[in-house]
mmCIF file of C-alpha atoms and ligand atoms in Angstrom:
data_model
loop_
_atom_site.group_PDB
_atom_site.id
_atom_site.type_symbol
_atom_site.label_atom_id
_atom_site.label_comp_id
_atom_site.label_asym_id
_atom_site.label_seq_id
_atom_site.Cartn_x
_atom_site.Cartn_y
_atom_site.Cartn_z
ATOM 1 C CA UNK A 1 25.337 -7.690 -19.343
ATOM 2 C CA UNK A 2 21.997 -6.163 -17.821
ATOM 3 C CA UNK A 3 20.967 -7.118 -14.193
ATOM 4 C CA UNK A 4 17.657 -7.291 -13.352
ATOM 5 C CA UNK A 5 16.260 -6.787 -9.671
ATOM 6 C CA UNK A 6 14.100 -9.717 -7.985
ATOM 7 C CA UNK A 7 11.901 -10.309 -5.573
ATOM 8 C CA UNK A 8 13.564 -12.988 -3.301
ATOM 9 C CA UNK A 9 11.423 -12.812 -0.046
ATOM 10 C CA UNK A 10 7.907 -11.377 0.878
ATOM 11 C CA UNK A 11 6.612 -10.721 3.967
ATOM 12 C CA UNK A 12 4.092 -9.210 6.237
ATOM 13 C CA UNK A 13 1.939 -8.972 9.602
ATOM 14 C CA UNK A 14 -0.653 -6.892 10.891
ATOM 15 C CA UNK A 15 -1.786 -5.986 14.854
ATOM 16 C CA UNK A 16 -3.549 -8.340 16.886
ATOM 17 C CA UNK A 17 -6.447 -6.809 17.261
ATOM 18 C CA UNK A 18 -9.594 -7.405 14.866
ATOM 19 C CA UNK A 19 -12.295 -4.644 14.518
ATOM 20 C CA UNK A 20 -15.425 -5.832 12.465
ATOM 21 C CA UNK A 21 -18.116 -3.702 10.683
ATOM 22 C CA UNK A 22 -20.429 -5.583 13.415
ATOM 23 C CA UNK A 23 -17.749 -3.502 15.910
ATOM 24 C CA UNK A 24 -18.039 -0.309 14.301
ATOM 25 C CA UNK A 25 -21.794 -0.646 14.348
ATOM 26 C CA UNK A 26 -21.213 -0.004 18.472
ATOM 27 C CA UNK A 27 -19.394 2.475 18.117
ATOM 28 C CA UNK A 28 -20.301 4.811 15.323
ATOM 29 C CA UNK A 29 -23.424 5.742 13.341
ATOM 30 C CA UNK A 30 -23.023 2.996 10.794
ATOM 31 C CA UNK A 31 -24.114 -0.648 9.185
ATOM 32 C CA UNK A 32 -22.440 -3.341 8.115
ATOM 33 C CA UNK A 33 -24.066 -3.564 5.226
ATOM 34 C CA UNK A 34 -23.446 -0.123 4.211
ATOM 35 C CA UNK A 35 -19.532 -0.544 4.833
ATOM 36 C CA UNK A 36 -19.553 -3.740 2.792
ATOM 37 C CA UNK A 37 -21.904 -2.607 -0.226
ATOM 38 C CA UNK A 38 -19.574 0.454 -0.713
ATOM 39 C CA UNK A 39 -16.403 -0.350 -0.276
ATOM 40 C CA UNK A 40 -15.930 -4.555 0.444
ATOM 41 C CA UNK A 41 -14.182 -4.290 3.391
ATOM 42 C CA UNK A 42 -15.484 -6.509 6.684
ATOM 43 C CA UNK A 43 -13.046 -6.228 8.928
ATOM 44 C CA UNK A 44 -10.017 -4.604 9.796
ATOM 45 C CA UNK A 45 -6.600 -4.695 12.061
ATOM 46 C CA UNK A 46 -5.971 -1.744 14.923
ATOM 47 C CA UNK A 47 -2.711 -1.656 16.780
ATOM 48 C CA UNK A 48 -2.327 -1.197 20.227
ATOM 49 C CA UNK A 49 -0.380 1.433 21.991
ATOM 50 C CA UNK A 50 2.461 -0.933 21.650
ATOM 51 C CA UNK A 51 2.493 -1.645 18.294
ATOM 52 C CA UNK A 52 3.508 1.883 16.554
ATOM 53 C CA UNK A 53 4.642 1.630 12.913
ATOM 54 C CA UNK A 54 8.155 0.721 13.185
ATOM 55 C CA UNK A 55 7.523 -2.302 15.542
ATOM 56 C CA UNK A 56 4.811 -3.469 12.153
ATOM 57 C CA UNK A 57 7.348 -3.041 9.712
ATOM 58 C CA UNK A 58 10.322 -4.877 11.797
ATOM 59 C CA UNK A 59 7.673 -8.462 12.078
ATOM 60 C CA UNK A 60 7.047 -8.001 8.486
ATOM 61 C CA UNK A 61 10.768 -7.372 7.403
ATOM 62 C CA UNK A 62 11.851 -10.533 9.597
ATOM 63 C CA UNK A 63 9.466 -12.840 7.944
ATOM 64 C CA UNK A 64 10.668 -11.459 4.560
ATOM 65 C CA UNK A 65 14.014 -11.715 5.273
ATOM 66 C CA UNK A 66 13.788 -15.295 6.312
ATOM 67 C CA UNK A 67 12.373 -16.127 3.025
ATOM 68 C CA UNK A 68 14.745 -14.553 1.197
ATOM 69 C CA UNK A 69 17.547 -16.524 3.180
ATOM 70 C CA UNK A 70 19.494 -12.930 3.573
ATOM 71 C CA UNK A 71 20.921 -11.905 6.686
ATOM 72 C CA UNK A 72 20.161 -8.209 8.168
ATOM 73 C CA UNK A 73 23.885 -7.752 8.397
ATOM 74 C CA UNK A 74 23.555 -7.787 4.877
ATOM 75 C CA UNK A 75 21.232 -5.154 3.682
ATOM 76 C CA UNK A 76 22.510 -2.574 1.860
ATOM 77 C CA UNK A 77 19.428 -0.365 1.794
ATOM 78 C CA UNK A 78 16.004 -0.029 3.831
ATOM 79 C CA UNK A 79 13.601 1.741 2.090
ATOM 80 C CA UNK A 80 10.288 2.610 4.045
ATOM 81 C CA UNK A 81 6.570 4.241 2.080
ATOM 82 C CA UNK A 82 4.631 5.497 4.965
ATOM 83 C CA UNK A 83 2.588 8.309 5.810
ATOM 84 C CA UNK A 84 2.174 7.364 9.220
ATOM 85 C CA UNK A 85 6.007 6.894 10.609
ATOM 86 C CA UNK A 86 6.341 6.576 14.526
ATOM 87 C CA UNK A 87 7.349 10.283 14.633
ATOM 88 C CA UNK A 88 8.674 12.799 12.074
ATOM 89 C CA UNK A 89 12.388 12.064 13.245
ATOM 90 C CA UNK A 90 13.756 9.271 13.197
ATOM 91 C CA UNK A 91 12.437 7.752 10.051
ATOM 92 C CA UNK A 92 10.513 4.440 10.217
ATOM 93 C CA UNK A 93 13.774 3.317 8.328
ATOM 94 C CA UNK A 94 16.246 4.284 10.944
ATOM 95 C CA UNK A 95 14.300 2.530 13.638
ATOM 96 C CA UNK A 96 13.976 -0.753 11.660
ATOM 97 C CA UNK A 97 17.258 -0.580 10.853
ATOM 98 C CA UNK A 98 18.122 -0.984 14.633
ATOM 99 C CA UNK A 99 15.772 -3.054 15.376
ATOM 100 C CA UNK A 100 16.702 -5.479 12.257
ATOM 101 C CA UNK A 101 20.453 -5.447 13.492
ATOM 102 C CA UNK A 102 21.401 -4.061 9.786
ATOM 103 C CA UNK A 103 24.430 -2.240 10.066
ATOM 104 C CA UNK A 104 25.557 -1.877 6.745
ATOM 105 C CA UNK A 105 22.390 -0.251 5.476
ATOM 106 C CA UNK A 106 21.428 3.096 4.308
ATOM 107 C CA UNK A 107 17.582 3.890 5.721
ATOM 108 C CA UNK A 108 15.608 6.176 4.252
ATOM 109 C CA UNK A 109 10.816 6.733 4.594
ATOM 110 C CA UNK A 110 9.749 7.283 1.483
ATOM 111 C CA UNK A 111 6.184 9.667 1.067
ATOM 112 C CA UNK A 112 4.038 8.701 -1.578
ATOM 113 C CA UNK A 113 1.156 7.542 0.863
ATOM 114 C CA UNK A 114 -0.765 4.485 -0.876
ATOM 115 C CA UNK A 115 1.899 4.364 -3.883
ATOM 116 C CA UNK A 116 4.983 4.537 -1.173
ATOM 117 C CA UNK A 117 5.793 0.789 -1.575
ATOM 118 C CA UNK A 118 5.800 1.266 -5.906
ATOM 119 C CA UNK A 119 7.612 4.125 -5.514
ATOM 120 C CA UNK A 120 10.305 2.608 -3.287
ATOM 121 C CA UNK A 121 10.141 -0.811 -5.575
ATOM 122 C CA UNK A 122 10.566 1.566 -8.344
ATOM 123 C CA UNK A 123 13.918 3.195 -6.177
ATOM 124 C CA UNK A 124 15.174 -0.633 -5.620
ATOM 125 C CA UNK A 125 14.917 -1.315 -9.237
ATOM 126 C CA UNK A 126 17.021 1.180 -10.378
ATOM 127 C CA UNK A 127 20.107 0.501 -7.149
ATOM 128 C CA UNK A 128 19.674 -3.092 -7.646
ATOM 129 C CA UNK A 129 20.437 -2.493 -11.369
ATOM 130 C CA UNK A 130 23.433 -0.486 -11.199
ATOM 131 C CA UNK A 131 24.805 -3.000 -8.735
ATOM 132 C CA UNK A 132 23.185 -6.723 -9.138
ATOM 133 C CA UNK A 133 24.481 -7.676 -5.092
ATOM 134 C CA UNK A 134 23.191 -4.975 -3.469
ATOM 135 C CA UNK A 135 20.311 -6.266 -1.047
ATOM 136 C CA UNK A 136 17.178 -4.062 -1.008
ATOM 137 C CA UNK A 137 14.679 -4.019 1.842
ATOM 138 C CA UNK A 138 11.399 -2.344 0.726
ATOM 139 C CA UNK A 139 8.616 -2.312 3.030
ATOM 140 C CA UNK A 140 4.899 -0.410 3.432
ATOM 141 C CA UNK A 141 3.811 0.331 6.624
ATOM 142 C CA UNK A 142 0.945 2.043 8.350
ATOM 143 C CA UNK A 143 -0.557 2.901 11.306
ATOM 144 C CA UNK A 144 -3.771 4.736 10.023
ATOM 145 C CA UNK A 145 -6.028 4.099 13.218
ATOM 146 C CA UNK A 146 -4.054 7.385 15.035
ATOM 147 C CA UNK A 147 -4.882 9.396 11.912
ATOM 148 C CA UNK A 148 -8.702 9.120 11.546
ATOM 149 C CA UNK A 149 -11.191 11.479 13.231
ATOM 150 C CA UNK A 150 -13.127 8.530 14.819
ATOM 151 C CA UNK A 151 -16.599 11.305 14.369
ATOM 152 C CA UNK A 152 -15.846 11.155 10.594
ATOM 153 C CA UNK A 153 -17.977 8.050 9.685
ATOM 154 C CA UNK A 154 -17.042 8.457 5.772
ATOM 155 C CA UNK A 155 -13.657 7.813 6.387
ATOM 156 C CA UNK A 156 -12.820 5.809 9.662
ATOM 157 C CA UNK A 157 -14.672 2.947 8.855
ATOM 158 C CA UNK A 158 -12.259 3.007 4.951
ATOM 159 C CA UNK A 159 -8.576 2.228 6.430
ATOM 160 C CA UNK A 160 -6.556 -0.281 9.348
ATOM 161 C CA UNK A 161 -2.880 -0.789 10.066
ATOM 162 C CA UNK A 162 -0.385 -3.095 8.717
ATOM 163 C CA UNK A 163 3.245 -3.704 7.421
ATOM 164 C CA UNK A 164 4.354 -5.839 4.263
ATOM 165 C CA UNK A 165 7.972 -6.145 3.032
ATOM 166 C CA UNK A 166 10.130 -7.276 -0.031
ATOM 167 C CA UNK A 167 13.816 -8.101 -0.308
ATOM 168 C CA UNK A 168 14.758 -7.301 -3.897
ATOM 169 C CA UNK A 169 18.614 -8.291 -4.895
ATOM 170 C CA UNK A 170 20.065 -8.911 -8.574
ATOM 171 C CA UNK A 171 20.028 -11.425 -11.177
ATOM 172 C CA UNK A 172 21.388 -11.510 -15.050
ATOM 173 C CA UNK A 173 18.498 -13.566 -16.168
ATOM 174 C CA UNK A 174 15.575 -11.566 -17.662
ATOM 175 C CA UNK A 175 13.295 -11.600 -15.357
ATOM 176 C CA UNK A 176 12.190 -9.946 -12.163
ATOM 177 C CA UNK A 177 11.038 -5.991 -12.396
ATOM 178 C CA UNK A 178 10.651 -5.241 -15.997
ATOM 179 C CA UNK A 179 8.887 -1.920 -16.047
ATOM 180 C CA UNK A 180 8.196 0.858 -13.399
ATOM 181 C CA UNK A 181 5.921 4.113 -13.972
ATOM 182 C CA UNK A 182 5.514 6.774 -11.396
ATOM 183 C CA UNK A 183 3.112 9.702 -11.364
ATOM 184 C CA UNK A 184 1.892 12.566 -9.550
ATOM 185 C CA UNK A 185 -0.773 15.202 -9.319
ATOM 186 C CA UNK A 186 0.246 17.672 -6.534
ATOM 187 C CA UNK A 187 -2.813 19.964 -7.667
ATOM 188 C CA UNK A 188 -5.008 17.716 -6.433
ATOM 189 C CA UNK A 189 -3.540 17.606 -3.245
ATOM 190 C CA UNK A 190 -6.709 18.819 -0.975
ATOM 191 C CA UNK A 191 -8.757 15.635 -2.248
ATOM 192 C CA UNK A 192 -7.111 13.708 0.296
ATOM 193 C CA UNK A 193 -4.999 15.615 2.958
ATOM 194 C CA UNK A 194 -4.105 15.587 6.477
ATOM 195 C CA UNK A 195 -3.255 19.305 6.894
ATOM 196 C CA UNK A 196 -1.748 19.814 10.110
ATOM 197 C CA UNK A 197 1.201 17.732 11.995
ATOM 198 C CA UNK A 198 3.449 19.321 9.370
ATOM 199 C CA UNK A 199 5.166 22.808 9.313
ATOM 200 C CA UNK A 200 2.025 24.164 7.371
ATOM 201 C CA UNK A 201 0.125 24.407 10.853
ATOM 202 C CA UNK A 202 1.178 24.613 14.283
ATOM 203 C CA UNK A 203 0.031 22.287 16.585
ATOM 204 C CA UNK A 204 -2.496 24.609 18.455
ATOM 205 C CA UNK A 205 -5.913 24.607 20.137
ATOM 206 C CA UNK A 206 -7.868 25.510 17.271
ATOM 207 C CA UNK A 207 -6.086 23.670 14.680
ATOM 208 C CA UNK A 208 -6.710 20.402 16.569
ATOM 209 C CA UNK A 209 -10.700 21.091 17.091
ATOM 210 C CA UNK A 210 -10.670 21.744 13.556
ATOM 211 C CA UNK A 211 -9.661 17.923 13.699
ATOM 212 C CA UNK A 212 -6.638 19.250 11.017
ATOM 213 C CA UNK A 213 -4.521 16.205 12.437
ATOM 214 C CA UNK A 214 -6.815 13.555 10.363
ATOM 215 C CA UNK A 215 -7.072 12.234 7.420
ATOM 216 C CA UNK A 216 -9.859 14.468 5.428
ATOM 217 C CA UNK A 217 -10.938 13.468 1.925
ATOM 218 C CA UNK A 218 -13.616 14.054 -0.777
ATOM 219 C CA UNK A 219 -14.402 10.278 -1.514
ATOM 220 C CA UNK A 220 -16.484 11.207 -4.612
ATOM 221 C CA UNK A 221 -13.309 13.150 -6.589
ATOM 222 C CA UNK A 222 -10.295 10.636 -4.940
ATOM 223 C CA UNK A 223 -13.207 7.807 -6.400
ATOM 224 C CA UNK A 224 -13.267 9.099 -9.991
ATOM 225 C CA UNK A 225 -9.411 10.345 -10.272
ATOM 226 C CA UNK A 226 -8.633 6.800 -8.812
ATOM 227 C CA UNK A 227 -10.135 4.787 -11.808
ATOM 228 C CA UNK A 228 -9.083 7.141 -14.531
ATOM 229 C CA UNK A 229 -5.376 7.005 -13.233
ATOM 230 C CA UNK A 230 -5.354 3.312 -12.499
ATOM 231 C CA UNK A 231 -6.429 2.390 -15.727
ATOM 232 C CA UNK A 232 -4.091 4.823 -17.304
ATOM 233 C CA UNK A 233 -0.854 3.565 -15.386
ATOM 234 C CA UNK A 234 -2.117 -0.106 -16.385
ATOM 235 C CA UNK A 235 -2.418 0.626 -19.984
ATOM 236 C CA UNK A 236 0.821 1.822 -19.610
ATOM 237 C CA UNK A 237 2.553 -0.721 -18.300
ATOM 238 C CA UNK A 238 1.030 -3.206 -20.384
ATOM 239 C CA UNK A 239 2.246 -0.928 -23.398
ATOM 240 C CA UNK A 240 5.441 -1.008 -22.182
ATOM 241 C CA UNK A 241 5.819 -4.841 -21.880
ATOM 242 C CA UNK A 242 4.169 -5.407 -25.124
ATOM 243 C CA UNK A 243 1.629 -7.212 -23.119
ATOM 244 C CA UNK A 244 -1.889 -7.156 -23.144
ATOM 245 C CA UNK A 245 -4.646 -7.856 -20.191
ATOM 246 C CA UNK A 246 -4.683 -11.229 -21.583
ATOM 247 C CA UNK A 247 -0.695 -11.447 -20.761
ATOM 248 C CA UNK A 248 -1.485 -10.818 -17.197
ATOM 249 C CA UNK A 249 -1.256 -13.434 -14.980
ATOM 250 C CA UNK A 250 -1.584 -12.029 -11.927
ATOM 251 C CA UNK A 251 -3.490 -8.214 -10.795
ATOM 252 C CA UNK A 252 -2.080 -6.803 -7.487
ATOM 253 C CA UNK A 253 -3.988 -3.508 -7.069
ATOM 254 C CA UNK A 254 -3.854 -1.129 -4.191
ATOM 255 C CA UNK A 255 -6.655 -2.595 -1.676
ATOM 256 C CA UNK A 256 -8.777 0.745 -1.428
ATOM 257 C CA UNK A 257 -12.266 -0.157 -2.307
ATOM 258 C CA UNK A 258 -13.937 -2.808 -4.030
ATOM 259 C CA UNK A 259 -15.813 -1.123 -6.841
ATOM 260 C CA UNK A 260 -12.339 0.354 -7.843
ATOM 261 C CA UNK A 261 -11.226 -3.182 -8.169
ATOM 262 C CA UNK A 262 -14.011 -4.614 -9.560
ATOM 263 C CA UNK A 263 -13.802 -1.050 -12.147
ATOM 264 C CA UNK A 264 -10.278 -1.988 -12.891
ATOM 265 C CA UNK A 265 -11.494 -5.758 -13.611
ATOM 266 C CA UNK A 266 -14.393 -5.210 -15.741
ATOM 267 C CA UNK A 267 -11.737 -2.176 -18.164
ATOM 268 C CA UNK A 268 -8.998 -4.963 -18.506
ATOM 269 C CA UNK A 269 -11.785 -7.437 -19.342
ATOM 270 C CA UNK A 270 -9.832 -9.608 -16.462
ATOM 271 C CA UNK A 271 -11.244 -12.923 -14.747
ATOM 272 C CA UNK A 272 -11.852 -12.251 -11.201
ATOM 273 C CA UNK A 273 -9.385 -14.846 -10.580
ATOM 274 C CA UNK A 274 -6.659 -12.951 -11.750
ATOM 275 C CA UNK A 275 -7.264 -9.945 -9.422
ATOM 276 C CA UNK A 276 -6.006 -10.277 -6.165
ATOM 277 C CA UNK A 277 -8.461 -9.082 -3.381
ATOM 278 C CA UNK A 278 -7.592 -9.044 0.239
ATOM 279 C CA UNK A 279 -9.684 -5.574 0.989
ATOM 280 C CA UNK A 280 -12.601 -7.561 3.163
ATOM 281 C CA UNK A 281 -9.798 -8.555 5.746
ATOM 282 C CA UNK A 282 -7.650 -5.607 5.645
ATOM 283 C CA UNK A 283 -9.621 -2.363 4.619
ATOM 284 C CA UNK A 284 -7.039 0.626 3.178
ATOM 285 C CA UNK A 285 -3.744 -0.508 4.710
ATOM 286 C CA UNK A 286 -2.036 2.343 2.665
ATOM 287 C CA UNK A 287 1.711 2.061 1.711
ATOM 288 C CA UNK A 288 1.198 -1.613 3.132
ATOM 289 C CA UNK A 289 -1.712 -2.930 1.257
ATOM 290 C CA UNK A 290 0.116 -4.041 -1.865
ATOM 291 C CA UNK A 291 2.833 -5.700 -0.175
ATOM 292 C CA UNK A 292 0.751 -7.705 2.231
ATOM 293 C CA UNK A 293 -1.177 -8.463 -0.998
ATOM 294 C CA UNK A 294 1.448 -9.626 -2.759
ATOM 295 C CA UNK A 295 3.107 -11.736 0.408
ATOM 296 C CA UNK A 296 -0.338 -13.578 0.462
ATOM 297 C CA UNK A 297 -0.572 -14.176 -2.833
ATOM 298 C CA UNK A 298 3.211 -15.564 -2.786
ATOM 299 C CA UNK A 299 2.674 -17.949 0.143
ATOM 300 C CA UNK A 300 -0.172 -19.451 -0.730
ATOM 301 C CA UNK A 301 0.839 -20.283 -4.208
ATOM 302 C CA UNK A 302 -0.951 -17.842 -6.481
ATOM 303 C CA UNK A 303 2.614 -16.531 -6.939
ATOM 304 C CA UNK A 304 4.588 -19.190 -9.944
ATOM 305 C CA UNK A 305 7.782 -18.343 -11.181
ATOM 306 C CA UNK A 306 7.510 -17.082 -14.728
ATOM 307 C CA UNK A 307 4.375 -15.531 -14.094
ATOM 308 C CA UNK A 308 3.443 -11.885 -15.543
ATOM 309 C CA UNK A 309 2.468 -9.764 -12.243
ATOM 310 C CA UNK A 310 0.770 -6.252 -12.683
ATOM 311 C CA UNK A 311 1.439 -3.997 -9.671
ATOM 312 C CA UNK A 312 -0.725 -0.837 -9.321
ATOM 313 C CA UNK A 313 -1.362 1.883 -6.985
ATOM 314 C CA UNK A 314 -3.112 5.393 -6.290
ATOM 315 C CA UNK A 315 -2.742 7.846 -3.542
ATOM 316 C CA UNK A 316 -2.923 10.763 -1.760
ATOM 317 C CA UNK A 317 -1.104 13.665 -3.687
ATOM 318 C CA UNK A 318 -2.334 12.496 -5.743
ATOM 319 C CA UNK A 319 0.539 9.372 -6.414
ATOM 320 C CA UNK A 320 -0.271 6.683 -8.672
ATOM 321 C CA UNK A 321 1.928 3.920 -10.050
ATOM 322 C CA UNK A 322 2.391 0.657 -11.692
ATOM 323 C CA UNK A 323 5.351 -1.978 -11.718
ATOM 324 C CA UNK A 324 5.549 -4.586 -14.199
ATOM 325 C CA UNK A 325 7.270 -8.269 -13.378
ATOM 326 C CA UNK A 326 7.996 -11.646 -14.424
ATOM 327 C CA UNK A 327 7.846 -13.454 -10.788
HETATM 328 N N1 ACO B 401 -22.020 4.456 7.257
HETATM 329 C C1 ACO B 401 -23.270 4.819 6.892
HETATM 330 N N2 ACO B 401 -23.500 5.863 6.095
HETATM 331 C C2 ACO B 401 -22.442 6.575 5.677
HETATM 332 C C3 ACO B 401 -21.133 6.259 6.031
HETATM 333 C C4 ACO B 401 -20.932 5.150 6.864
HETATM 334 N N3 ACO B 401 -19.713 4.740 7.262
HETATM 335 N N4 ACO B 401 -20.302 7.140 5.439
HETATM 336 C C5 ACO B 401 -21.066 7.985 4.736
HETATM 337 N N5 ACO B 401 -22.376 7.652 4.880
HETATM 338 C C6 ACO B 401 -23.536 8.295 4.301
HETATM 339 C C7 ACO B 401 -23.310 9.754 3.990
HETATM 340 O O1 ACO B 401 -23.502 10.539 5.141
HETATM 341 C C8 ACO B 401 -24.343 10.002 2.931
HETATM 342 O O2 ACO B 401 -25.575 10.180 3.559
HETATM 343 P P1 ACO B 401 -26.630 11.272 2.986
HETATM 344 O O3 ACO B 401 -26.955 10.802 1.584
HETATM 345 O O4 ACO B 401 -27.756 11.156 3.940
HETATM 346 O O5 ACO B 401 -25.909 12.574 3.006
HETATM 347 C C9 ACO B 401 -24.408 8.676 2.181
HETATM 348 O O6 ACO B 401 -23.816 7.687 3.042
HETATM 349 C C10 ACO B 401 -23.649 8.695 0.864
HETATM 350 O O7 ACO B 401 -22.361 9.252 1.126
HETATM 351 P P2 ACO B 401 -21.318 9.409 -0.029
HETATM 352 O O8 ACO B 401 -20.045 9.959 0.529
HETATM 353 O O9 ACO B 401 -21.950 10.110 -1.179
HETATM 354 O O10 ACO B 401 -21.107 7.873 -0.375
HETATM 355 P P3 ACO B 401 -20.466 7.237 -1.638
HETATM 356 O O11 ACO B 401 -21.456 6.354 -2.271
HETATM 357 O O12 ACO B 401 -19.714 8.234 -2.480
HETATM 358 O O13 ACO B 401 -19.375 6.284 -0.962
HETATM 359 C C11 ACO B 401 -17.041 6.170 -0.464
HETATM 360 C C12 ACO B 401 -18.371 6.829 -0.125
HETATM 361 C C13 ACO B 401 -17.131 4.686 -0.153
HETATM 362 C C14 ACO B 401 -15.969 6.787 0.429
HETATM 363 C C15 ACO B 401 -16.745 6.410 -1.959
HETATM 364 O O14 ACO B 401 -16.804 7.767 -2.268
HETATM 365 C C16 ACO B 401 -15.419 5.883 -2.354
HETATM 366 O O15 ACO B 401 -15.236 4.695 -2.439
HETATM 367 N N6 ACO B 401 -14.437 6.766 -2.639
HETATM 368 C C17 ACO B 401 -13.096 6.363 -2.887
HETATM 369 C C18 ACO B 401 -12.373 6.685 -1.679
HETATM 370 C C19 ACO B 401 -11.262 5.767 -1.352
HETATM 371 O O16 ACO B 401 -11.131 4.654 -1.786
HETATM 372 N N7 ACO B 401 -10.427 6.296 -0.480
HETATM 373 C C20 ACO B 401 -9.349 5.578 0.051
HETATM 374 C C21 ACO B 401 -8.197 6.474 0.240
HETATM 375 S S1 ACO B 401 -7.460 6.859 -1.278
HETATM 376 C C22 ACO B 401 -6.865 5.511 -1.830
HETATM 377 O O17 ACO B 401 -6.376 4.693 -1.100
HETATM 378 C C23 ACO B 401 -6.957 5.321 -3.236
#
């Protein structure tokens, strides 16, 4: 008899600290209005000093995990997408896994950048289906603020920080994750790149006034391979299900920019209601924008069981994805 994997608990929490376009308008050459027009974002979430990735993605996994009425003790697996981990070792993973009290769990980061929490859904999927018990712990977490050159107006004013999580575990009724599709272009890597902090590039002088340690991309190109690859991985999906747009119930897209959303929208002839938008709170959370999407949408009731839920996603890489479920 098939298992399927499930979403049993969502969760998700962001720093303390607000910054507003009005904000950014003190300290950067910038308007409001220009920040809003192009990309529909008003405000976003900064951590402090004390609030590095890990401690994001712990808050979120707790109020997950609550939800889901499932004990740390009793995780099998902790799965992190991030592209902005508290250092390069230990993983996020390893730290949460501490921190969580999960003892039993393997704990692995995941890099896909904005795709990371598809791509580890995608991993959870396939674990929870070879073994319906196991207890998955997928989360997206970021801590973009450290990794923008604050002189680059075209791209600091785009992302903030935040963590969202999912416990997936097995059922035998049909339901839960029914399709996943994962993609890649590595030849369009230098679209959207941070080049140094790796083993590429040492960590030198001149590498670091070259401002290599920051997110650097060509908005126009990640803009028009973002749309085309969206829609692709949509039609995709919905192929796969047998489904069309009409079939969706709900759209949870990668919170990037507005006009992608409103691009996707308009292609899948979809009411606005059935897109999810949380972009003008959060700006580009990354790896964690589609799971604090989807924990928003879950607790305040635009989640219903039996719904059709249309998960998407594009990235650096360039990664795009899509997961299909009946919620
Ligand atoms: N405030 C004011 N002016 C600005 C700002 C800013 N923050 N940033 C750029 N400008 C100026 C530019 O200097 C330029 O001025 P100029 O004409 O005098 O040279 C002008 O605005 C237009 O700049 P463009 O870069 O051409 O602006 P565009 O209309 O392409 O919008 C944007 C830029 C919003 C980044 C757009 O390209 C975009 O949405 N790209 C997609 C990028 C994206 O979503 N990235 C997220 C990461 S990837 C992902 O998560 C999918």
């Amino acid at each position: 008899m098939a298992n399927y994997a499930v979403i049993t608990g969502t969760g998700a929490f962001v720093p303390s600290r607000v910054v507003t376009n009005k904000d950014l308008e003190w300290e950067i050459d910038t308007t409001d209005e220009w920040i809003r027009t192009r990309t529909g974002i008003r405000q976003r979430y900064i951590a402090s000093d004390e609030e590095p990735n890990s401690y994001l993605a712990v808050q979120a996994s707790k109020k997950a995990l609550e939800m889901a009425d499932v004990r740390a003790a009793d995780l099998d697996l902790i799965i992190v997408g991030t592209l902005t981990p508290d250092m390069p070792m230990p993983s996020v993973a390893c730290l949460v896994q501490k921190e969580l009290g999960a003892a039993r769990a393997g704990a692995f980061d995941l890099s896909a950048t904005c795709s990371g929490f598809l791509y580890g859904l995608s991993i959870a999927d396939k674990f929870v289906r070879d073994r319906r018990r196991m207890k998955v712990l997928v989360i997206g977490s970021e801590v973009l603020s450290r990794r923008v050159n604050w002189d680059d107006r075209s791209t600091c004013v785009l992302f903030g920080d935040g963590a969202g999580a999912a416990v997936v575990t097995g059922t035998r009724e049909p339901r839960g994750i029914l399709s996943t599709h994962l993609h890649a272009d590595g030849r369009l890597w230098e679209f959207l790149t941070i080049r140094a902090l790796g083993t590429a590039h040492p960590v030198t002088p001149e590498i670091l006034d070259k401002g290599w340690q920051y997110i650097e991309m060509s908005g126009r190109d990640v803009f028009k391979n973002a749309v085309r690859a969206l829609e692709s991985v949509t039609w995709e999906a919905l192929k796969a299900n047998a489904w069309t747009p009409e079939d969706v119930d709900l759209l949870v897209c990668h919170q990037a920019n507005m006009r992608i959303l409103d691009y996707l929208r308009e292609r899948l002839g979809l009411p606005e209601e059935k897109v999810f938008i949380n972009i003008h709170k959060y700006g580009n959370t990354s790896a964690a924008s589609i799971p604090i999407a989807l924990d928003e949408a879950n607790r305040s009731g635009k989640l219903r069981p039996g719904m059709n839920v249309l998960m998407v996603s594009f990235g650096g890489g360039f990664t795009w994805g899509a997961v299909a479920m009946k919620w």
